[in-house]
Coordinates of C-alpha atoms (C1' of nucleotides) in Angstrom, one line a residue:
Chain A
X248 CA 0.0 0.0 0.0
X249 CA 1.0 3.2 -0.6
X250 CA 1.0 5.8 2.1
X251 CA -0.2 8.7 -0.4
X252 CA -3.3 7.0 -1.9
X253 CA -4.0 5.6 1.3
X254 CA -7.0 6.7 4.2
X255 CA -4.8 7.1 7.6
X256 CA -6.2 10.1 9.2
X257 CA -3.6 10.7 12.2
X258 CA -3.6 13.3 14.8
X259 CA -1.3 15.0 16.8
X260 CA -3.2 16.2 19.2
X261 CA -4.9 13.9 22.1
X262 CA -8.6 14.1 21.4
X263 CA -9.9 15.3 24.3
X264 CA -12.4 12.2 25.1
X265 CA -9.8 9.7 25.8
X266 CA -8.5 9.0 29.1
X267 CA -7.0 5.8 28.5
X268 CA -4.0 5.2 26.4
X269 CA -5.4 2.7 24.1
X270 CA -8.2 4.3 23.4
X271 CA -5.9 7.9 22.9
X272 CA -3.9 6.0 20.5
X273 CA -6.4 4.1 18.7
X274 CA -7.9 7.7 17.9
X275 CA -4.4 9.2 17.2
X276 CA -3.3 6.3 14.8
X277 CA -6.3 6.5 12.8
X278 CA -7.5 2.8 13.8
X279 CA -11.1 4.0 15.0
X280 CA -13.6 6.9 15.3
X281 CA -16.0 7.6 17.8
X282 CA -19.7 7.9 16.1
X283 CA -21.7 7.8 19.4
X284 CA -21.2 6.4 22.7
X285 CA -19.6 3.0 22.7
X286 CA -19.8 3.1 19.0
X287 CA -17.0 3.2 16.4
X288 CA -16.3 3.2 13.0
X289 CA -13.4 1.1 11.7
X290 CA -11.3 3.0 9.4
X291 CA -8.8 0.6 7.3
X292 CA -5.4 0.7 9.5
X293 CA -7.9 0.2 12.5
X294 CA -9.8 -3.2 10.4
X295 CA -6.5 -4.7 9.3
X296 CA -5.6 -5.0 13.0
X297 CA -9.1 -6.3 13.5
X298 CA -9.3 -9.0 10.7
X299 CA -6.0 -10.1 11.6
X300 CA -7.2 -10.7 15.2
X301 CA -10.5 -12.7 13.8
X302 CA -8.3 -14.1 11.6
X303 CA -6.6 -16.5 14.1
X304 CA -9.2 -17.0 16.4
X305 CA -10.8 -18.4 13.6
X306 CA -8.2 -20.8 12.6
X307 CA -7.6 -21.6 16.4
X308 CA -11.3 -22.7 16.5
X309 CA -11.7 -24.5 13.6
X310 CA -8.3 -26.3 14.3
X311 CA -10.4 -27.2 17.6
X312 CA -13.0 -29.1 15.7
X313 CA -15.3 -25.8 16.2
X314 CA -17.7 -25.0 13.0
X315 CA -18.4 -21.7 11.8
X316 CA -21.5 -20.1 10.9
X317 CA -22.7 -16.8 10.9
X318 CA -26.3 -16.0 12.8
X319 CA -27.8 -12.4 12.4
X320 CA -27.4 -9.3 14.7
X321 CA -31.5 -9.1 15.0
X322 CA -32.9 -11.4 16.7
X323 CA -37.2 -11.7 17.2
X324 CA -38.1 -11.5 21.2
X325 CA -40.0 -14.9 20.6
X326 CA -37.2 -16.8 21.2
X327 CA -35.8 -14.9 24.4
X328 CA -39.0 -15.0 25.9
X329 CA -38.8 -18.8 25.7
X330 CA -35.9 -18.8 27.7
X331 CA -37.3 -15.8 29.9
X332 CA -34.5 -14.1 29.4
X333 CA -36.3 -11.1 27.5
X334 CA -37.8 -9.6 30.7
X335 CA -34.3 -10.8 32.6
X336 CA -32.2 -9.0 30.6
X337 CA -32.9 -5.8 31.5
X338 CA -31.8 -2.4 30.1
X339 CA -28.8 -4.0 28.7
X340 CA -30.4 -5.4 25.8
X341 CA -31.6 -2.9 23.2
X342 CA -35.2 -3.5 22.0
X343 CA -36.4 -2.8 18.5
X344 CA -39.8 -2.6 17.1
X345 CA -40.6 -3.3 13.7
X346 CA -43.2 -1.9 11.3
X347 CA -45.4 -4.4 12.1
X348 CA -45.5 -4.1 15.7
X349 CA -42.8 -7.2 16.4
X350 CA -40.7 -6.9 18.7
X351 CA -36.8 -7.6 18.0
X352 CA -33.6 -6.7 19.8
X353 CA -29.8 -6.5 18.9
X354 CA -28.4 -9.6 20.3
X355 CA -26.2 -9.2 23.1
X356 CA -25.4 -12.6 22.5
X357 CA -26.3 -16.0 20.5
X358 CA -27.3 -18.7 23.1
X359 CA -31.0 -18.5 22.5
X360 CA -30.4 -18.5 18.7
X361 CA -28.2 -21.3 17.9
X362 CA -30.3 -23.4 20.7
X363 CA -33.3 -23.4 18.5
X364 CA -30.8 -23.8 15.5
X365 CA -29.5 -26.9 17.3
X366 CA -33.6 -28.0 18.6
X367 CA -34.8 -27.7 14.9
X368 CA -31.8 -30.1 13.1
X369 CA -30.2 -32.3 15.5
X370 CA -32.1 -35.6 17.4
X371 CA -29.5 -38.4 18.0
X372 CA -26.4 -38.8 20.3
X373 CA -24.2 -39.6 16.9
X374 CA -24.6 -36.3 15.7
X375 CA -22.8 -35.1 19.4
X376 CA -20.4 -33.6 19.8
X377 CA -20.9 -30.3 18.0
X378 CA -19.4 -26.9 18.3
X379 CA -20.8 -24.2 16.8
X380 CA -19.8 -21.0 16.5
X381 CA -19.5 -17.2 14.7
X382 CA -17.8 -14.0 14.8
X383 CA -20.7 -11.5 14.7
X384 CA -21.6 -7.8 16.2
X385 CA -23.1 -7.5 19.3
X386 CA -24.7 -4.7 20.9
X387 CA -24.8 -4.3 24.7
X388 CA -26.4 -0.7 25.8
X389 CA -23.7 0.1 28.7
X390 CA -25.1 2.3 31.4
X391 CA -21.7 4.0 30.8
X392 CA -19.2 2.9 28.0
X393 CA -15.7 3.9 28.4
X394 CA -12.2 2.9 27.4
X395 CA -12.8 3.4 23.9
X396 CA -13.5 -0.5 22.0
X397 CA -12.4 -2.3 25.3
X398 CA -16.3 -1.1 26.6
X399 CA -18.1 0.0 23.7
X400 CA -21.7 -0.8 23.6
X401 CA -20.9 -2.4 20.1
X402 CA -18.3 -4.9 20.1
X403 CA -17.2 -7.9 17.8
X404 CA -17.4 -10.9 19.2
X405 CA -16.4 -14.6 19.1
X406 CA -18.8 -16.9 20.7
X407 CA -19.0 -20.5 20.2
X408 CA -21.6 -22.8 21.7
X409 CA -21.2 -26.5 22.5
X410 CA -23.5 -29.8 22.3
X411 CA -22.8 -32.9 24.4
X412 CA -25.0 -36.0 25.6
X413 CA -23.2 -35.7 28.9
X414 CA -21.5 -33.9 31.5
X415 CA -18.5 -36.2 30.4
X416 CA -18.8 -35.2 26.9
X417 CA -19.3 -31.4 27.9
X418 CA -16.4 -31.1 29.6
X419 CA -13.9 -32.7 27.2
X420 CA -15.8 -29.9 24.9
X421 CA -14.7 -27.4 27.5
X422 CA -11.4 -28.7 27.7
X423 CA -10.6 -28.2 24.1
X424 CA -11.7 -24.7 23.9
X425 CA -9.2 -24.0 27.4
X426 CA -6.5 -25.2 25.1
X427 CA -7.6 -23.2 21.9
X428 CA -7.6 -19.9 23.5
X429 CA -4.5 -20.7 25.3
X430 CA -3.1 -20.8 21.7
X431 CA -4.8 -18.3 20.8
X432 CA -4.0 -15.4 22.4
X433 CA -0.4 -17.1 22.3
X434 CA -0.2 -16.7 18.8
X435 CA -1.3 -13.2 18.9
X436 CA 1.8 -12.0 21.4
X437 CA -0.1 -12.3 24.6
X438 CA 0.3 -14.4 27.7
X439 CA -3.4 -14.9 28.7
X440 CA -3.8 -16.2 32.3
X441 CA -7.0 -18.7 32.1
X442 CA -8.8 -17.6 35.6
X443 CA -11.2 -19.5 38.2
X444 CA -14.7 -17.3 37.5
X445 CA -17.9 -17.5 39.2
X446 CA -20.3 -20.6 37.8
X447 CA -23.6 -18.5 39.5
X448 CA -26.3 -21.0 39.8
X449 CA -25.0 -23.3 37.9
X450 CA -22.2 -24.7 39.9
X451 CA -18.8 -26.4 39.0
X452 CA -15.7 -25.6 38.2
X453 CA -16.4 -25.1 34.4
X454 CA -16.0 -21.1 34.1
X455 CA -12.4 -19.3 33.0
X456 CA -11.8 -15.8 32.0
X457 CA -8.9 -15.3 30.5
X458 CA -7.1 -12.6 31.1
X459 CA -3.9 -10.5 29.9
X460 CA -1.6 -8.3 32.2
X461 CA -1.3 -5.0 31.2
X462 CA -0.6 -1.8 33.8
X463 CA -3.7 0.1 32.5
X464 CA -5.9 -2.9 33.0
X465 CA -9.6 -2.5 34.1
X466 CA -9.5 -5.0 37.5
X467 CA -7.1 -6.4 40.5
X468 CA -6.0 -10.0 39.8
X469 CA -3.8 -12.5 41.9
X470 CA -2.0 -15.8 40.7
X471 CA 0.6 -17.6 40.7
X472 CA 3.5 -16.4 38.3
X473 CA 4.4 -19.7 37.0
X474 CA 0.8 -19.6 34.7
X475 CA 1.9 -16.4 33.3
X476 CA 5.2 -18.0 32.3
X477 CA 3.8 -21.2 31.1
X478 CA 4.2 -21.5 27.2
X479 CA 1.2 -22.7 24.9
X480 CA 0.2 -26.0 24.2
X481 CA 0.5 -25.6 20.7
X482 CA 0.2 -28.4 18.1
X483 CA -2.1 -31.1 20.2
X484 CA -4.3 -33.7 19.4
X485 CA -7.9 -32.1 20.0
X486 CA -9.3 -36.1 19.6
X487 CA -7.4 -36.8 23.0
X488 CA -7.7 -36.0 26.5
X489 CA -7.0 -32.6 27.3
X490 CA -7.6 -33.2 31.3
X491 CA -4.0 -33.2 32.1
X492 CA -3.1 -29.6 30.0
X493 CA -5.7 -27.7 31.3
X494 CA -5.6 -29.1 35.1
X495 CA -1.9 -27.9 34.8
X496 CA -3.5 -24.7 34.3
X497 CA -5.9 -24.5 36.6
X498 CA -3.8 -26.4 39.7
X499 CA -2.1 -22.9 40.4
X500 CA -4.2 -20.2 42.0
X501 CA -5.2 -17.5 39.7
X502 CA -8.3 -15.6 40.6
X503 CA -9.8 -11.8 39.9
X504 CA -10.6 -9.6 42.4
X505 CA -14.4 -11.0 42.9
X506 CA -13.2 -14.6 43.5
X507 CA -10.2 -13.8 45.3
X508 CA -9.0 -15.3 48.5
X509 CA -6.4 -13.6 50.1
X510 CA -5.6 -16.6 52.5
X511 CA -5.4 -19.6 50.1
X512 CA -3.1 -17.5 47.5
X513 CA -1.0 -16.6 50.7
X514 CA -1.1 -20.4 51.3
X515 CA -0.9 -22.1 47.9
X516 CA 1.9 -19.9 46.6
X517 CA 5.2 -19.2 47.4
X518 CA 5.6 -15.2 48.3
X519 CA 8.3 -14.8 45.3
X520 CA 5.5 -16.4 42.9
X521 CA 2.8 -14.4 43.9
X522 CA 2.2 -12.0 41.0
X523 CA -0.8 -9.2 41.6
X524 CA -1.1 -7.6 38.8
X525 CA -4.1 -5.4 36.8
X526 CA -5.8 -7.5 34.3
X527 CA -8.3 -7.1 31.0
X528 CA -10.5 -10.3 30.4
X529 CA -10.5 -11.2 26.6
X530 CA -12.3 -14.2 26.4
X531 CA -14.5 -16.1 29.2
X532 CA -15.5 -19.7 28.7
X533 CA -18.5 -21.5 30.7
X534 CA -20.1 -24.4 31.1
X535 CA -24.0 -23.8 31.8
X536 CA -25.6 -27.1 31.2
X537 CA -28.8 -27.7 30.6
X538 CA -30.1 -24.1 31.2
X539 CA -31.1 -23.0 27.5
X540 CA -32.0 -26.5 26.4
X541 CA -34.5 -27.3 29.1
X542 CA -36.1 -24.4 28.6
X543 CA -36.1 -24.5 25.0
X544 CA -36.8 -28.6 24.6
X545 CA -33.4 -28.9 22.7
X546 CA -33.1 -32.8 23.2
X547 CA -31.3 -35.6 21.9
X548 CA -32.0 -39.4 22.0
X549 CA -29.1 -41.3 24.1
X550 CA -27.6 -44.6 23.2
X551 CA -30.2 -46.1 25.5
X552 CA -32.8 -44.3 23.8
X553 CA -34.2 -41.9 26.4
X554 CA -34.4 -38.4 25.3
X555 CA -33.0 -35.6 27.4
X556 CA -32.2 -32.1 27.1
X557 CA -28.6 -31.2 25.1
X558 CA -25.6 -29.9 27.7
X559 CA -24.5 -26.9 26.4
X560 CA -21.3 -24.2 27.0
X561 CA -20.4 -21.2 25.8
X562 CA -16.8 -19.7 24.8
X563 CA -16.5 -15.8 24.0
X564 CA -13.5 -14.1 22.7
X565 CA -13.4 -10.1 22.7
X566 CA -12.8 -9.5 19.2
X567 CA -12.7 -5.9 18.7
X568 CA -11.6 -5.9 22.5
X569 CA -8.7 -7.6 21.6
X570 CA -7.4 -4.7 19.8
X571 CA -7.5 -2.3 22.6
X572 CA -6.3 -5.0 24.9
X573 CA -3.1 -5.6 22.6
X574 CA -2.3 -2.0 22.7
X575 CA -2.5 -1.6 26.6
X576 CA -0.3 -4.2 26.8
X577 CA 2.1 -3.1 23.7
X578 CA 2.9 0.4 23.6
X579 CA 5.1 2.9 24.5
X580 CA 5.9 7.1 25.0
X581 CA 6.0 7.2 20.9
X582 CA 2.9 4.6 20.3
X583 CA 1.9 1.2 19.2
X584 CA 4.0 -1.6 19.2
X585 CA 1.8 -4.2 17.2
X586 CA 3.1 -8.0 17.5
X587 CA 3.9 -9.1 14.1
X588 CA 0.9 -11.5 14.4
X589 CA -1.7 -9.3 14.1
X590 CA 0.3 -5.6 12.9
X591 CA -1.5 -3.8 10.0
X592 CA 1.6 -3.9 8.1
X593 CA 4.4 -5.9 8.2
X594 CA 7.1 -3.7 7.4
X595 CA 7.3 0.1 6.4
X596 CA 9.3 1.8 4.0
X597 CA 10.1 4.9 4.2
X598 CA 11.3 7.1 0.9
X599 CA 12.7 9.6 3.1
X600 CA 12.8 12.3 0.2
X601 CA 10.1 11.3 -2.2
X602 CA 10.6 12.8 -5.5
X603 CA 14.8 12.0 -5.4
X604 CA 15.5 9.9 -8.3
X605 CA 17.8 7.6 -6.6
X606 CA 15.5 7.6 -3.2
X607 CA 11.9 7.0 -5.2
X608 CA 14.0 3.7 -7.4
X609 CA 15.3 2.3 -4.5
X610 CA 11.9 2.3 -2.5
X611 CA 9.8 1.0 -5.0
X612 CA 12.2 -1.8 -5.8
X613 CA 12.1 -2.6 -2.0
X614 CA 8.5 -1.8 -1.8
X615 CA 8.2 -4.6 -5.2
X616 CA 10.4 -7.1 -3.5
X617 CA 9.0 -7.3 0.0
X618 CA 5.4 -7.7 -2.0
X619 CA 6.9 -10.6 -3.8
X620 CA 7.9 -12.0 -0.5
X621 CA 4.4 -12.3 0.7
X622 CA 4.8 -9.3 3.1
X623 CA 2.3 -6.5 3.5
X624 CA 4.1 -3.2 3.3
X625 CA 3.6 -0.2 3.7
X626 CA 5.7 2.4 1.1
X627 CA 5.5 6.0 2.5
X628 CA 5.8 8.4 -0.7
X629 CA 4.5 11.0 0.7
X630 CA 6.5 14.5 0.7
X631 CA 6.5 14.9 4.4
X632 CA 9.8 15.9 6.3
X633 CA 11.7 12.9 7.6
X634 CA 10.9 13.9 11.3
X635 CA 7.1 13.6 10.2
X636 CA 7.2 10.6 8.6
X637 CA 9.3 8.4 11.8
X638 CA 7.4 10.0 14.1
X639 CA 3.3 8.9 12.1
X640 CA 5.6 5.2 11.4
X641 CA 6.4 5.2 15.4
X642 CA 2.8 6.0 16.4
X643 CA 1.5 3.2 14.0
X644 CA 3.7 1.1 15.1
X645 CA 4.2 -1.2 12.2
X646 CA 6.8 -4.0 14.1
X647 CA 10.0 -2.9 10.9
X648 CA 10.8 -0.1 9.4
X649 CA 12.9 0.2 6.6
X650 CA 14.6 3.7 6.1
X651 CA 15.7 4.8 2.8
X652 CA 17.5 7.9 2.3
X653 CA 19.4 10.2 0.0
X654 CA 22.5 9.9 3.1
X655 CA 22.7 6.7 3.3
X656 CA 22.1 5.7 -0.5
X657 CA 24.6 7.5 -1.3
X658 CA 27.2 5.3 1.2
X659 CA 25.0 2.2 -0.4
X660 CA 23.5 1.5 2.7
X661 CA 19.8 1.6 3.9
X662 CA 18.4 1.5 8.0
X663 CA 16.3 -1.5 9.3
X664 CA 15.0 -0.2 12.4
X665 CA 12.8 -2.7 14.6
X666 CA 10.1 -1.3 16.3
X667 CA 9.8 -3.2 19.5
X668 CA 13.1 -3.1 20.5
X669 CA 14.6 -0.1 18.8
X670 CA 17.6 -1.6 17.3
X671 CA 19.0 0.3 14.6
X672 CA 20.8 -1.3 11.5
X673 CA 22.9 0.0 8.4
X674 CA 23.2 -2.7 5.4
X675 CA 22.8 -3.0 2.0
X676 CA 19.5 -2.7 0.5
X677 CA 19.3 -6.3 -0.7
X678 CA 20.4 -7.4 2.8
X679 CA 18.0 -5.6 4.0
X680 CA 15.4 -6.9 2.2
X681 CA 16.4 -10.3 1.9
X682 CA 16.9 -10.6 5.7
X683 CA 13.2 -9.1 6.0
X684 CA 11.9 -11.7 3.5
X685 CA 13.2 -15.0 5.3
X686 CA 11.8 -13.8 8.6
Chain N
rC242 C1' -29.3 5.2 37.0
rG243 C1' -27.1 8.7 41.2
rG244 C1' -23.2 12.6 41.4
rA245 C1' -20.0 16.2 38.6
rG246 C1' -18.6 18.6 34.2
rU247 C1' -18.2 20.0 29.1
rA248 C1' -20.2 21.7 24.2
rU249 C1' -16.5 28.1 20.3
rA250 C1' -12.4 26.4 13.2
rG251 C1' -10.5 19.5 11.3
rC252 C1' -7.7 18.8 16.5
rU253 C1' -6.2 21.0 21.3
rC254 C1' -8.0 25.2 23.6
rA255 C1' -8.6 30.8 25.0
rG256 C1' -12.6 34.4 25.1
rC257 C1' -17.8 33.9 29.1
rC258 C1' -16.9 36.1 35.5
rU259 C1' -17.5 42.2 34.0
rG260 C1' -23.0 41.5 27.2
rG261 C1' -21.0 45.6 22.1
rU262 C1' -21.1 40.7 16.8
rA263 C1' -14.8 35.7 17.6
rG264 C1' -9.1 34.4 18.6
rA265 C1' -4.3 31.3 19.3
rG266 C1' -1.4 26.9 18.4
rC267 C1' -1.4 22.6 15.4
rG268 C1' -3.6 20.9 10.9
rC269 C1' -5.3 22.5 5.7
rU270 C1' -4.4 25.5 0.6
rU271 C1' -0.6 28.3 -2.5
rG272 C1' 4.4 30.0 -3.3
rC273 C1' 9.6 30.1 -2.0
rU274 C1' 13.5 28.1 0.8
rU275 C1' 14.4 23.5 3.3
rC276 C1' 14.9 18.1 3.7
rG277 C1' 17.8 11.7 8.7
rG278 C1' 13.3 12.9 14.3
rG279 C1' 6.2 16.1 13.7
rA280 C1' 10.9 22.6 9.4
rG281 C1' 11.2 28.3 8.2
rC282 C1' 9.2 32.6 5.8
rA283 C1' 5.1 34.8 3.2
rA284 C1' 0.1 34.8 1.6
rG285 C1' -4.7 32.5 2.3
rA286 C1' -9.2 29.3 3.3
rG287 C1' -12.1 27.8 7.3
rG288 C1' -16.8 29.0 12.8
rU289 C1' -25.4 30.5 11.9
rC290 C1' -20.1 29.8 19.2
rG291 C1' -24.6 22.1 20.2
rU292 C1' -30.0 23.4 20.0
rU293 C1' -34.7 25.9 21.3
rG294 C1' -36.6 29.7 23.9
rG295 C1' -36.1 33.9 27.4
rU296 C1' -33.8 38.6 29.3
rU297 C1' -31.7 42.9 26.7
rC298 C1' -31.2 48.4 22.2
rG299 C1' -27.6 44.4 21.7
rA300 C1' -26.1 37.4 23.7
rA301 C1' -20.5 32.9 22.4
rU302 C1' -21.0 35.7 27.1
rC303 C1' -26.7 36.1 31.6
rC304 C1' -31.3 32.6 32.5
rA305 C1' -34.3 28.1 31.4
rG306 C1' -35.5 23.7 28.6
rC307 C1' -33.6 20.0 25.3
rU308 C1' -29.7 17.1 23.0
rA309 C1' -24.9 15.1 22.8
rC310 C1' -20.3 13.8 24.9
rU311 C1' -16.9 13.1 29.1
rC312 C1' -15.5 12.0 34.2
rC313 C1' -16.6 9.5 39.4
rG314 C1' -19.8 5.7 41.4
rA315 C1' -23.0 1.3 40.8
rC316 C1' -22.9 -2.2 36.4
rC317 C1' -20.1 -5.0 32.7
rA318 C1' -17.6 -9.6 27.3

RNA sequence: CGGAGUAUAGCUCAGCCUGGUAGAGCGCUUGCUUCGGGAGCAAGAGGUCGUUGGUUCGAAUCCAGCUACUCCGACCA
């Protein structure tokens, strides 16, 4: 892409709305823009960020046997007043009439949904187990939105929803979405501490949030830093039994401020292990049985031929959240660090003197080469000073940048900077680029 | 939803207290000079001062209603 026919609205200022430094440098790198209260409109540096985020957790699920579909943001009251969670809900949930007097709302979430989905198709036991799931808008009316796309009032979200004859079954369904988002947020740069959360009426011990460490985060959390240091499970076999990688996991004490208890942490965990830390929750899985399908008549006949209701979980990820959540954890005085994983860009160039015969060749071969490498890149062309153009590539924080100029062309060298760490390096151009494309 | 604020140029803000018809910096346009860390000079464009009503000879300024946004709290993927 190239920087001067491209939409990247940056500012210089701080717009005065933003408290917290993702959401200041979300608005300052031209990522998002406030249209109303919790509402935001993706502009393209923002939705590269974004797809690349859905993009994983969408491979992460399906490599967990998950299936995707795609259900709509309306949804008709009928099927939440089966459940009885249309009056339940409250204010939260926006309701909508339609021309004909109908009454709709903008789901705030699917379980209802894919429920009678599930009731209207599936009847035997062999057609179990079954994951379903979709990456879909939601809308949840916030008393008070804040923090920019980590509380927005619309937010993209991943939510999968499990079928299982059993209790057994349901848990081994659990189980392999523990491990998925473990990988998940792994492959995206974050170490995501899978946390003890409260089951409500339900029970158990079937309900994690996961959450990332990051200074700025939103709530007080407590655990042991082992988890934090514990590297993915990567490549497993999702067929087999997961028990033993995810009661690794949840052996050590990890716990948010609600279900925190000072004197088991203070027992369980060594004093130079104990890590209390601020957290943002990014995904939260749960195991709520029979809830939806008993109240909904979602059964399936058994291998013994009786017919009971479906046991059911559900397993969000923060989509758009993620985004916010990345930065807070990856940033610093100049702006965004992305992780290469999920960076708009893989690399920037930077023609420091557009226009220069020997500046604009040199750039565009790069710019031509990197392409060919299967790299996204970024070629900045435009007539801004130097100063300008480090300083926008700093704040967008594209993870390489690759710095040609009339000063060092002319010594036959070019400067690979790396954003996360800093480094600085001089080489030749085709160094440069071919060290860049074997990354 | 309780409490507290804010609303003036694209952005950050001043002007309001003490009423007399609107300003700065940044950004934008044009020209010249510059060109390795958000350049310099010069010339320009850009605002029914959120909205409705009231007070007044006269309202960005005082008063009231409305709307939007922000902050603190409760709530929350």
């Amino acid at each position: 892409m190239r920087l001067s026919q491209y939409f990247l609205p940056t500012l210089r200022d701080t717009p005065a709305e933003a408290q917290i430094v993702s959401h200041r440098l979300m608005l300052r790198a031209g990522l998002v823009r406030q249209q109303a209260a919790g509402i935001y409109s993706w502009l393209p540096l923002g939705l590269r960020v974004l797809r690349r985020i859905e993009a994983i957790v969408r491979e992460e699920q399906n490599r967990a046997g998950a299936i995707e579909l795609l259900m709509p943001t309306l949804q008709s009251a009928q099927l939440w007043r089966e459940s009885g969670r249309y009056d339940d809900y409250g204010a939260e949930m926006l309701r909508i009439v339609d021309r004909h007097e109908r009454d709709l709302l903008y789901g705030p979430t699917n379980e209802e949904m894919v429920t009678d989905i599930f009731r209207s198709t599936v009847r035997s036991y062999r057609d179990l187990p079954l994951n379903l799931y979709h990456i879909q808008w939601k809308f949840r009316d916030e008393i008070r939105p804040r923090f920019g796309v980590m509380r927005g009032r619309e937010f993209l979200m991943k939510d999968a929803y499990s079928f299982d004859l059993d209790e057994a079954g349901a848990r081994a369904a659990y189980n392999r979405m523990f491990v998925a988002y473990l990988n998940t947020f792994a492959r995206m740069g974050l170490r995501a501490v899978p946390m003890r959360a409260d089951t409500g009426p339900i029970g158990g011990d079937l309900s994690h949030e996961f959450i990332i460490l990051a200074e700025t985060g939103e709530s007080q959390v407590f655990c042991d830093r082992q988890l934090v240091d514990m590297p993915p499970p990567g490549d497993v076999d999702f067929r087999s039994d997961l028990q033993p990688i995810v009661e690794a996991r949840t052996a050590l004490y990890a716990a948010t401020e609600e279900m925190h208890d000072a004197t088991r942490f203070e027992r369980e965990v060594p004093e130079e292990r104990r890590l209390s830390a601020r957290g943002i929750e990014v995904g939260h899985i749960f195991y709520f049985g029979d809830k939806y399908s008993k109240a909904m008549n979602a059964t399936v006949h058994g291998p013994d031929g009786v017919e009971r209701p479906v046991q059911m979980g559900s397993y969000g990820i923060g989509v758009s959240r993620l985004v916010g959540a990345v930065i807070e954890a990856s940033h610093d005085e100049a702006g965004i660090v992305w992780p290469d994983a999920i960076a708009p860009f893989d690399v920037a160039v930077l023609n420091l003197r557009a226009g220069d015969g020997a500046t604009d060749a040199a750039a565009q071969h790069a710019y031509d080469t990197l392409g060919r490498s299967g790299l996204e890149a970024l070629l900045d062309d435009t007539a801004e000073r130097p100063g300008a153009k480090f300083s926008v590539m700093e704040l967008i924080g594209i993870p390489w940048q690759l710095v040609i100029g009339p000063n060092g062309l002319a010594r036959g060298v070019v400067e690979l900077r790396h954003r996360a760490s800093g480094e600085r390096h001089e080489l030749s151009l085709e160094s440069a680029l071919s060290k860049l494309g074997s990354r």
